[in-house]
Tab-separated table of N, CA, C and O in Angstrom:
chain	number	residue	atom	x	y	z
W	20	UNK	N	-0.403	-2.867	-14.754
W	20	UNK	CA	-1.378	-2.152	-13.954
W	20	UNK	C	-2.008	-3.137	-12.979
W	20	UNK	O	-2.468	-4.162	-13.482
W	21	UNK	N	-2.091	-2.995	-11.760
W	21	UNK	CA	-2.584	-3.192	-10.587
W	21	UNK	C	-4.303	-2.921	-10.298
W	21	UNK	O	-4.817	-1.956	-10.863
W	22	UNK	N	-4.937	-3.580	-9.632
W	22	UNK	CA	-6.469	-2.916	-9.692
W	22	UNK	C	-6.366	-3.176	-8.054
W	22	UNK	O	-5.657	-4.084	-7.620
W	23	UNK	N	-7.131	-2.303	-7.180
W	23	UNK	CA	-7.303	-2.844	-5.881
W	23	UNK	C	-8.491	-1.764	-5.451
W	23	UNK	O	-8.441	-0.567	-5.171
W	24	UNK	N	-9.375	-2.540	-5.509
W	24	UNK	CA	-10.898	-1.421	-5.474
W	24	UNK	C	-10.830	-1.038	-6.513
W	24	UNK	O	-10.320	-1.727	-7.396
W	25	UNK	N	-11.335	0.222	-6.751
W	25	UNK	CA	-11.827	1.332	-7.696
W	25	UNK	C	-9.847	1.881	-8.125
W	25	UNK	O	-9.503	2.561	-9.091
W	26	UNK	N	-9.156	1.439	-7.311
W	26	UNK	CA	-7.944	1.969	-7.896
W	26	UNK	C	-7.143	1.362	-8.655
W	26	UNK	O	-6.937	0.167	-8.441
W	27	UNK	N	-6.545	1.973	-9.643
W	27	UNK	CA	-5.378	1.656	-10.213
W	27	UNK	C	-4.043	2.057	-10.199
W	27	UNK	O	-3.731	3.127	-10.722
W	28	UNK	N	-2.923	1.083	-9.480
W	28	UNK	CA	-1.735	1.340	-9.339
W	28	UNK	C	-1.278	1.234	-10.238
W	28	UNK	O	-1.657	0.161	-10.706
W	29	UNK	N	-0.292	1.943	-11.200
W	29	UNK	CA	1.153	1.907	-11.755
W	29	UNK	C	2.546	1.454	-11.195
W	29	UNK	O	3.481	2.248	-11.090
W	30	UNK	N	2.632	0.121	-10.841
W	30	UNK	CA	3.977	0.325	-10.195
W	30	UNK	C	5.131	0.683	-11.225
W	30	UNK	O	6.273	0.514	-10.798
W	31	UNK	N	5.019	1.062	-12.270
W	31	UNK	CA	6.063	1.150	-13.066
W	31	UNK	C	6.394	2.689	-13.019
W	31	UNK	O	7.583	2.907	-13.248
W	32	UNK	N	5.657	3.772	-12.786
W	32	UNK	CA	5.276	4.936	-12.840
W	32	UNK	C	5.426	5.400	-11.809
W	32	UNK	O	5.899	6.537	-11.797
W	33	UNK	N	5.121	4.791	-10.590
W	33	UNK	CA	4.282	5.247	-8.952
W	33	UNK	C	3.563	6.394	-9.388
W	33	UNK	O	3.973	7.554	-9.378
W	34	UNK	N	2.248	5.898	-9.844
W	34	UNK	CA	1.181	6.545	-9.933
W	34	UNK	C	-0.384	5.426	-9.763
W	34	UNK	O	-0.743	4.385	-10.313
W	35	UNK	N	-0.877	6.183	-8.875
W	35	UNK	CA	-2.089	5.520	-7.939
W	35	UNK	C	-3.258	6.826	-9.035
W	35	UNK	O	-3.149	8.048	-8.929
W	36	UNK	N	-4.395	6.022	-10.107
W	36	UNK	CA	-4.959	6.669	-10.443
W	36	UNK	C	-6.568	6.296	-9.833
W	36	UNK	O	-6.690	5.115	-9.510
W	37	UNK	N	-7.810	7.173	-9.644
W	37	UNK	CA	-8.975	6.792	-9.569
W	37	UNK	C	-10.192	7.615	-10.543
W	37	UNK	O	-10.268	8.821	-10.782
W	38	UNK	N	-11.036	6.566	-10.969
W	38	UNK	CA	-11.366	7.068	-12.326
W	38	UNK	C	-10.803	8.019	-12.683
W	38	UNK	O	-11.186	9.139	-12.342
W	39	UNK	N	-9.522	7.782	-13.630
W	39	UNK	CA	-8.553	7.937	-14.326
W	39	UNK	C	-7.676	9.201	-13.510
W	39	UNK	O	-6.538	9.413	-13.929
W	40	UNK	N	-8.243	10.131	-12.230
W	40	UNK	CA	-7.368	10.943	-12.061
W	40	UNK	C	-6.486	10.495	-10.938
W	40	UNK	O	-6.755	9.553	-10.194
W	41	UNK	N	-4.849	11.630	-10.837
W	41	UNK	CA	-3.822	10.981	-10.243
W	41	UNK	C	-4.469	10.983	-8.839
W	41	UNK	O	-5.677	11.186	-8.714
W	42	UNK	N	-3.929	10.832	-8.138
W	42	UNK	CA	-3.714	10.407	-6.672
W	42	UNK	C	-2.555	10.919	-6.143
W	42	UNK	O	-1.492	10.609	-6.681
W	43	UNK	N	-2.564	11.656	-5.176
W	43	UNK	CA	-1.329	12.136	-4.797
W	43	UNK	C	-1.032	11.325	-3.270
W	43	UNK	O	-1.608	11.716	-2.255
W	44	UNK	N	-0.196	10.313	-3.245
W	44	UNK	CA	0.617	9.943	-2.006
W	44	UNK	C	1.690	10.228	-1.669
W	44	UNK	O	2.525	10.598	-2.495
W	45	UNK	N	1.972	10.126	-0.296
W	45	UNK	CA	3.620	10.327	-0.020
W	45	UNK	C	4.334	8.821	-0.783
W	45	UNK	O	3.686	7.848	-1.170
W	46	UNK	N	5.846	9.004	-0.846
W	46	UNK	CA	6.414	8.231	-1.129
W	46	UNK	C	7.017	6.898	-0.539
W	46	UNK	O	7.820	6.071	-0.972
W	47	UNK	N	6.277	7.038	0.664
W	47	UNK	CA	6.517	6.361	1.546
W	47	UNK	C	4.965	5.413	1.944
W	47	UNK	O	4.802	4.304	2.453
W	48	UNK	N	3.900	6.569	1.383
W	48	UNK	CA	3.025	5.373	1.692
W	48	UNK	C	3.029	4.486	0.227
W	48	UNK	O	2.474	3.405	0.035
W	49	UNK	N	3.658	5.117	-0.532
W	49	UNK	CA	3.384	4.380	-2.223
W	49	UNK	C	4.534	3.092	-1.803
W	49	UNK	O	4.102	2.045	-2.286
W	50	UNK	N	5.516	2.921	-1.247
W	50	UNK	CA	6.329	2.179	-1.084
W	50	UNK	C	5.637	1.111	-0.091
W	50	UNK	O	5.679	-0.103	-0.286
W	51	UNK	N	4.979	1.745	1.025
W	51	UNK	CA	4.223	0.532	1.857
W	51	UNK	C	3.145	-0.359	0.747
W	51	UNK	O	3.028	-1.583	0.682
W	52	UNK	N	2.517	0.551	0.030
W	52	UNK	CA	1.452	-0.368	-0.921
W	52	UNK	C	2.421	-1.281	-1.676
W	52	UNK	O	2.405	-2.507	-1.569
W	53	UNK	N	3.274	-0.581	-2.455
W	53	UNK	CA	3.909	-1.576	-3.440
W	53	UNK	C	4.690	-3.084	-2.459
W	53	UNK	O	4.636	-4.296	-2.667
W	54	UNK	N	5.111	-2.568	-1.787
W	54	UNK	CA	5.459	-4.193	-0.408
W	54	UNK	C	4.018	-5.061	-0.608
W	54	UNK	O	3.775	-6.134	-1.160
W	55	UNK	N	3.178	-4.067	0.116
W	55	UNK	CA	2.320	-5.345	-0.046
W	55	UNK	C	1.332	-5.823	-1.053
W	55	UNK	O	0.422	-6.596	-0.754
W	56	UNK	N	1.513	-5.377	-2.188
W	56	UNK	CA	1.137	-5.690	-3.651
W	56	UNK	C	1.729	-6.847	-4.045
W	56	UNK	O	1.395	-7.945	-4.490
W	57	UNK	N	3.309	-5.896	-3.558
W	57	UNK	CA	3.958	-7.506	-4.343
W	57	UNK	C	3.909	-8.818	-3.425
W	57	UNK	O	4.248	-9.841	-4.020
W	58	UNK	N	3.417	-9.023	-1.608
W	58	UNK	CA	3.307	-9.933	-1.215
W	58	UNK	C	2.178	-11.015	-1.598
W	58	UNK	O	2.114	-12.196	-1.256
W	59	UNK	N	1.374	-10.324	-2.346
W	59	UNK	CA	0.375	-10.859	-3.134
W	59	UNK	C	-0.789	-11.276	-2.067
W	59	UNK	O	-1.140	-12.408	-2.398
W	60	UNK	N	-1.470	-10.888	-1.033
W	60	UNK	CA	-1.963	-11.405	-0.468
W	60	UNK	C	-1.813	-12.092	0.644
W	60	UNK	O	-2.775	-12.386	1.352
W	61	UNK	N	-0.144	-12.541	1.018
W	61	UNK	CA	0.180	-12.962	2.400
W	61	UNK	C	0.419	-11.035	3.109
W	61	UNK	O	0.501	-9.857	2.758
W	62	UNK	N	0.430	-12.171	4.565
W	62	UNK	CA	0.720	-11.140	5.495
W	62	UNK	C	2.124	-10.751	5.410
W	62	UNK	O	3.054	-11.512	5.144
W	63	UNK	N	2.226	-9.073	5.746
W	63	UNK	CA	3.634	-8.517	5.864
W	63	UNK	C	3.958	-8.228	7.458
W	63	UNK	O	3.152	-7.494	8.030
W	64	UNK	N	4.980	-8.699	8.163
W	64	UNK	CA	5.070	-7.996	9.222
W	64	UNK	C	5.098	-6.434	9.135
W	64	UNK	O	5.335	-5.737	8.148
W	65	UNK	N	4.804	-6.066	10.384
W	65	UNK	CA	5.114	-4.686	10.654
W	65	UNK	C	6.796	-4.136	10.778
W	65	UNK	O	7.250	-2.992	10.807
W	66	UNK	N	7.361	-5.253	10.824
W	66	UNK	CA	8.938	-5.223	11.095
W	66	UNK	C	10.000	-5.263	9.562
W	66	UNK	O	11.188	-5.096	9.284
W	67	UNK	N	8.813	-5.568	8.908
W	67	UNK	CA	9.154	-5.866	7.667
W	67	UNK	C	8.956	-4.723	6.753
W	67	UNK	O	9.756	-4.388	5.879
W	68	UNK	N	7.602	-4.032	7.073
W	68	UNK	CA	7.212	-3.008	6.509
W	68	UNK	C	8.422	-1.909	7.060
W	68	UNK	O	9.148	-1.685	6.091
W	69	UNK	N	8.857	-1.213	8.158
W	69	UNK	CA	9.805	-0.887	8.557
W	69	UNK	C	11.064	-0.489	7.791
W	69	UNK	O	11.473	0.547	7.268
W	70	UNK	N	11.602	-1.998	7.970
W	70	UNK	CA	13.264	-2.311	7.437
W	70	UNK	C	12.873	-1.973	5.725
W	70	UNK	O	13.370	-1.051	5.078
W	71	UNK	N	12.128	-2.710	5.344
W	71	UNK	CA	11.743	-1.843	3.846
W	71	UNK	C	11.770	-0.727	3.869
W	71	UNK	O	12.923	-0.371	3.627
W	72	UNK	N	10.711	0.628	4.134
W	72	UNK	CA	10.206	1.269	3.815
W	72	UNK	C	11.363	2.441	4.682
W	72	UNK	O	11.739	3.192	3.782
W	73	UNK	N	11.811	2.728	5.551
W	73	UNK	CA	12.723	2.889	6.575
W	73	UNK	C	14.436	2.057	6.778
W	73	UNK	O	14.982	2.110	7.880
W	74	UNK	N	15.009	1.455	5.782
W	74	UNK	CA	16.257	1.107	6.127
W	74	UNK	C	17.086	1.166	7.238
W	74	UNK	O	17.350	0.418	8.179
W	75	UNK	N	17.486	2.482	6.788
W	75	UNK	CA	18.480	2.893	7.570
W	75	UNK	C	17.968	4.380	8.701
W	75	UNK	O	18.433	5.465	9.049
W	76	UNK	N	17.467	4.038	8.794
W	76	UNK	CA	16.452	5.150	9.555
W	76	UNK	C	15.303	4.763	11.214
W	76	UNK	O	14.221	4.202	11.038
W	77	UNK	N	15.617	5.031	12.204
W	77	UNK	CA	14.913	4.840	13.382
W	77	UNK	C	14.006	5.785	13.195
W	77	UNK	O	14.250	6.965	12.946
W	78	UNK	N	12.417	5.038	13.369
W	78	UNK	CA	10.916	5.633	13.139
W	78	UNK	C	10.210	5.062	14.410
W	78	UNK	O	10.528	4.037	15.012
W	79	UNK	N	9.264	5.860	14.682
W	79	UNK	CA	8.469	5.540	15.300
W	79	UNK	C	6.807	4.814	14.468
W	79	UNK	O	6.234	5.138	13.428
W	80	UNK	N	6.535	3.909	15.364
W	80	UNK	CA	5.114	3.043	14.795
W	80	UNK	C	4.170	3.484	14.264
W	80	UNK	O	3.410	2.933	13.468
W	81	UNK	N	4.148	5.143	14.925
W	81	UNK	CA	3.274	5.832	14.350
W	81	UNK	C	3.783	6.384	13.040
W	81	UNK	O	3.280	7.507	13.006
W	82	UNK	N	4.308	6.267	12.235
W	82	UNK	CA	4.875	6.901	11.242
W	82	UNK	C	3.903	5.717	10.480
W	82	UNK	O	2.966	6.094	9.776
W	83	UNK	N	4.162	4.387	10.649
W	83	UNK	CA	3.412	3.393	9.762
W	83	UNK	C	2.077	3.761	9.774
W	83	UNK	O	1.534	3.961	8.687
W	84	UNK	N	1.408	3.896	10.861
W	84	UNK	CA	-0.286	3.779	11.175
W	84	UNK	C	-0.757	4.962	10.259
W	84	UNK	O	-1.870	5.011	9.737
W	85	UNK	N	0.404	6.082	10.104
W	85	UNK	CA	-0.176	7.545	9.335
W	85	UNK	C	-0.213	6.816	7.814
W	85	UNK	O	-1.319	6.689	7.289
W	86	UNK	N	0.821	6.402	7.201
W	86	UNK	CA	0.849	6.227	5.941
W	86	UNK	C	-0.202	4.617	5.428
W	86	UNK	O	-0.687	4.445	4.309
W	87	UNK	N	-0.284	3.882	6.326
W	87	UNK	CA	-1.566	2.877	6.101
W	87	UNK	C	-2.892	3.681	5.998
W	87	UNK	O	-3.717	3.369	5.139
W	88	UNK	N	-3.121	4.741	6.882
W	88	UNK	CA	-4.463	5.332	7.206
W	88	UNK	C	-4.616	6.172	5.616
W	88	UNK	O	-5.673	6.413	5.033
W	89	UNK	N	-3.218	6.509	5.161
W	89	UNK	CA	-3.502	7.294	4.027
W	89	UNK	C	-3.946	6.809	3.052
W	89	UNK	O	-4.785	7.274	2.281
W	90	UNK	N	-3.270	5.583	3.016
W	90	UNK	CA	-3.640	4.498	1.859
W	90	UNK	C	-5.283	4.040	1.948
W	90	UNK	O	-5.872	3.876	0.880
W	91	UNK	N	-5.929	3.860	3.074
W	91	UNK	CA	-6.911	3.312	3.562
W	91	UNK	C	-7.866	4.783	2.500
W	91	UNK	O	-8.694	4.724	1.591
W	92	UNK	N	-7.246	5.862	3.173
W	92	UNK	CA	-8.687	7.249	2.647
W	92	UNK	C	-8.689	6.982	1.400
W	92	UNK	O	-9.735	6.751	0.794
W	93	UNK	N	-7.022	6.972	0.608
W	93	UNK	CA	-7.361	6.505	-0.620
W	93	UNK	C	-8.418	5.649	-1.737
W	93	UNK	O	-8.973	5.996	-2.780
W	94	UNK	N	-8.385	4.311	-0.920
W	94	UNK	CA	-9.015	3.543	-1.044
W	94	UNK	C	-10.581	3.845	-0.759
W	94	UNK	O	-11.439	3.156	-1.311
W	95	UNK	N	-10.812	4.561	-0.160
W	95	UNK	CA	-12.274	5.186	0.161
W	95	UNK	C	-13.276	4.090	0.426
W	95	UNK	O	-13.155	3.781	1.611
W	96	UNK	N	-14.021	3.515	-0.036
W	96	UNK	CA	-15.226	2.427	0.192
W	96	UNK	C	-14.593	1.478	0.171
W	96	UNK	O	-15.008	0.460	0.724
W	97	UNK	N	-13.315	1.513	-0.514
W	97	UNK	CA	-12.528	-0.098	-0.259
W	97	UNK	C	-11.545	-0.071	0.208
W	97	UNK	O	-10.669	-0.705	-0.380
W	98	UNK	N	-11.178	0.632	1.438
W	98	UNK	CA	-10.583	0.918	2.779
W	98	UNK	C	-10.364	-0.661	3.213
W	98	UNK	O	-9.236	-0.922	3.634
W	99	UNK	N	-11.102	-1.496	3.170
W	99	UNK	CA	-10.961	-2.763	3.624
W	99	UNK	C	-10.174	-4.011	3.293
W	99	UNK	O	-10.172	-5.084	3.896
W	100	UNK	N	-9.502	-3.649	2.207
W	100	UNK	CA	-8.742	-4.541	1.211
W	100	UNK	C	-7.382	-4.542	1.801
W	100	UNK	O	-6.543	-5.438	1.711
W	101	UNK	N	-7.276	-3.257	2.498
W	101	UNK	CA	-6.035	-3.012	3.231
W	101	UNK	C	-6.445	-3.625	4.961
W	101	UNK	O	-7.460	-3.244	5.544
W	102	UNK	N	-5.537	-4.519	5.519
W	102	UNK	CA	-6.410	-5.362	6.711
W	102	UNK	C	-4.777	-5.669	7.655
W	102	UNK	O	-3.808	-6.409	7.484
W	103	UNK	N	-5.211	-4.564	8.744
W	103	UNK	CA	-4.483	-5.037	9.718
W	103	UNK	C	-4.547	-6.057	10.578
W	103	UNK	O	-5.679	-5.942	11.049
W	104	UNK	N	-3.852	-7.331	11.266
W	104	UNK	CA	-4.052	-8.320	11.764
W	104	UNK	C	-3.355	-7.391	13.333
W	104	UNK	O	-2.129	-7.279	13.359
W	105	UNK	N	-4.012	-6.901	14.305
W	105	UNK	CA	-3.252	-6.565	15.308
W	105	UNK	C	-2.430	-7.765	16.110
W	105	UNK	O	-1.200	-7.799	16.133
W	106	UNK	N	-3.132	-8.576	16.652
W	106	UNK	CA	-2.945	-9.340	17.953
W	106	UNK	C	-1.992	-10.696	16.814
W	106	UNK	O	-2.254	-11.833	17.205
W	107	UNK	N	-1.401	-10.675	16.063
W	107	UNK	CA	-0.734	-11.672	15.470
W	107	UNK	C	0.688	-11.138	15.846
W	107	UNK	O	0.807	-9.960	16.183
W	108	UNK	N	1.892	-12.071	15.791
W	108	UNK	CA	2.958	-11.378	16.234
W	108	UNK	C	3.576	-10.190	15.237
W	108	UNK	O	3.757	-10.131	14.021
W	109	UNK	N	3.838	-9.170	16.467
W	109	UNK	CA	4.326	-8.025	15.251
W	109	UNK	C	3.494	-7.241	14.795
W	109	UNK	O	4.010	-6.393	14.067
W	110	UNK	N	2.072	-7.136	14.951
W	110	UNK	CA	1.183	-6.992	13.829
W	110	UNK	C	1.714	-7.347	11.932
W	110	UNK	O	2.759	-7.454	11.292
W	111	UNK	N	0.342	-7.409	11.708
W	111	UNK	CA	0.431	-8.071	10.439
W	111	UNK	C	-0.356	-7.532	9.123
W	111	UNK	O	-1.555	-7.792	9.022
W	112	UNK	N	0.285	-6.808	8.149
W	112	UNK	CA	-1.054	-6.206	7.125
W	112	UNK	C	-0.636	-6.935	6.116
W	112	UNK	O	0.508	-7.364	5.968
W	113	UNK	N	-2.130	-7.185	4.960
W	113	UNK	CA	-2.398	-7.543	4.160
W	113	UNK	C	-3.330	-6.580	3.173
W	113	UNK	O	-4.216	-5.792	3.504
W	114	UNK	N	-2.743	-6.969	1.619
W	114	UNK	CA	-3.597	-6.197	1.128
W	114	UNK	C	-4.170	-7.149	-0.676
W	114	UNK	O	-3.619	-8.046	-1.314
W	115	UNK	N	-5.328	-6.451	-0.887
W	115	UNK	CA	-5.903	-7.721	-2.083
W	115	UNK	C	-5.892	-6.335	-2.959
W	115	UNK	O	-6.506	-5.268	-2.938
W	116	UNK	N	-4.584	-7.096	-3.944
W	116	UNK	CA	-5.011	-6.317	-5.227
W	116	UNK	C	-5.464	-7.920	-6.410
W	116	UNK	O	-5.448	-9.141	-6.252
W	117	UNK	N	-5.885	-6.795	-7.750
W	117	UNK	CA	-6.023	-8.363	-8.499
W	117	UNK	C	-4.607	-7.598	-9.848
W	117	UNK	O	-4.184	-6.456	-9.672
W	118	UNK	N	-4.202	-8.304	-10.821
W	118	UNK	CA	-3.372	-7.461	-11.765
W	118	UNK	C	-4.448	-7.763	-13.070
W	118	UNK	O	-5.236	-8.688	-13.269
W	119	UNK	N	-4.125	-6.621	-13.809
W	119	UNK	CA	-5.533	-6.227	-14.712
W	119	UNK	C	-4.381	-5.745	-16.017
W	119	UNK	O	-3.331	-5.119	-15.871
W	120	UNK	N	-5.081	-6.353	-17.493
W	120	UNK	CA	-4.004	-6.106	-18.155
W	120	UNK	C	-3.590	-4.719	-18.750
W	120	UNK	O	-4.455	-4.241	-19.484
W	121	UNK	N	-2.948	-4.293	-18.663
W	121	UNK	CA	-2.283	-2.862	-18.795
W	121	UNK	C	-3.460	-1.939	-19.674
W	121	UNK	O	-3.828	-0.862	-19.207
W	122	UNK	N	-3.984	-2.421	-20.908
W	122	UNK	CA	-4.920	-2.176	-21.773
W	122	UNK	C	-6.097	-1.568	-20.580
W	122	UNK	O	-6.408	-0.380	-20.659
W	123	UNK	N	-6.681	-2.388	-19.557
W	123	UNK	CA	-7.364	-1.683	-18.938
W	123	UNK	C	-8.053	-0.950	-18.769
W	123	UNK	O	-9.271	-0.790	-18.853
W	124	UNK	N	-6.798	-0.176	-18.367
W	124	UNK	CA	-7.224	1.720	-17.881
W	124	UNK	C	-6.376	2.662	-19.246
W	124	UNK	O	-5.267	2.383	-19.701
W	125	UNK	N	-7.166	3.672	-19.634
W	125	UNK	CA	-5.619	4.130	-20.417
W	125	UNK	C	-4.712	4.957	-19.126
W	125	UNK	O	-4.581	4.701	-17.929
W	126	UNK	N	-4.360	5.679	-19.705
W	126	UNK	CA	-3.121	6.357	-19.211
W	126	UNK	C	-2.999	7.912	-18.984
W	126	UNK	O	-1.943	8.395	-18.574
């Protein structure tokens, strides 16, 4: 289990809970969080987020900005943990989770 704000990720599950209830994301923004969960705190390109999250698939930029913004409402008061770097090359997001031991939260 994952903690980042008031939330708790499951990456084992893809389930995003807040005080204890689910969270419903697209699968695509659950895939942008888990990228940058697992970058631990460095920056992800935007090019990176992409080719991940999008393979084999031509998207437009705005497809990213929708599913960050979703993640962001999620996050609600801690909207901020999620941190776009615009003017860096590429743009650049980062996000601060801490890992919390499974015991935690229940389930």
């Amino acid at each position: 289990m994952i903690r980042i704000g008031t939330l708790h990720v499951f990456l084992d599950r893809r389930e995003i809970r807040s005080n204890g209830k689910l969270l419903r994301i697209g699968s695509r923004a659950f895939e942008i969080l888990e990228l940058l969960i697992r970058a631990n705190g460095a920056l992800v390109s935007k090019d990176e987020i992409m080719q991940r999250v999008w393979p084999h698939t031509v998207v437009e930029e705005n497809n990213l900005q929708v599913h960050i913004a979703s993640l962001r409402k999620a996050l609600a008061d801690d909207r901020n943990l999620i941190v776009t770097v615009p003017r860096s090359p590429s743009c650049r997001t980062r996000c601060w989770a801490s890992r919390a031991p499974a015991c935690a939260c229940s389930s």
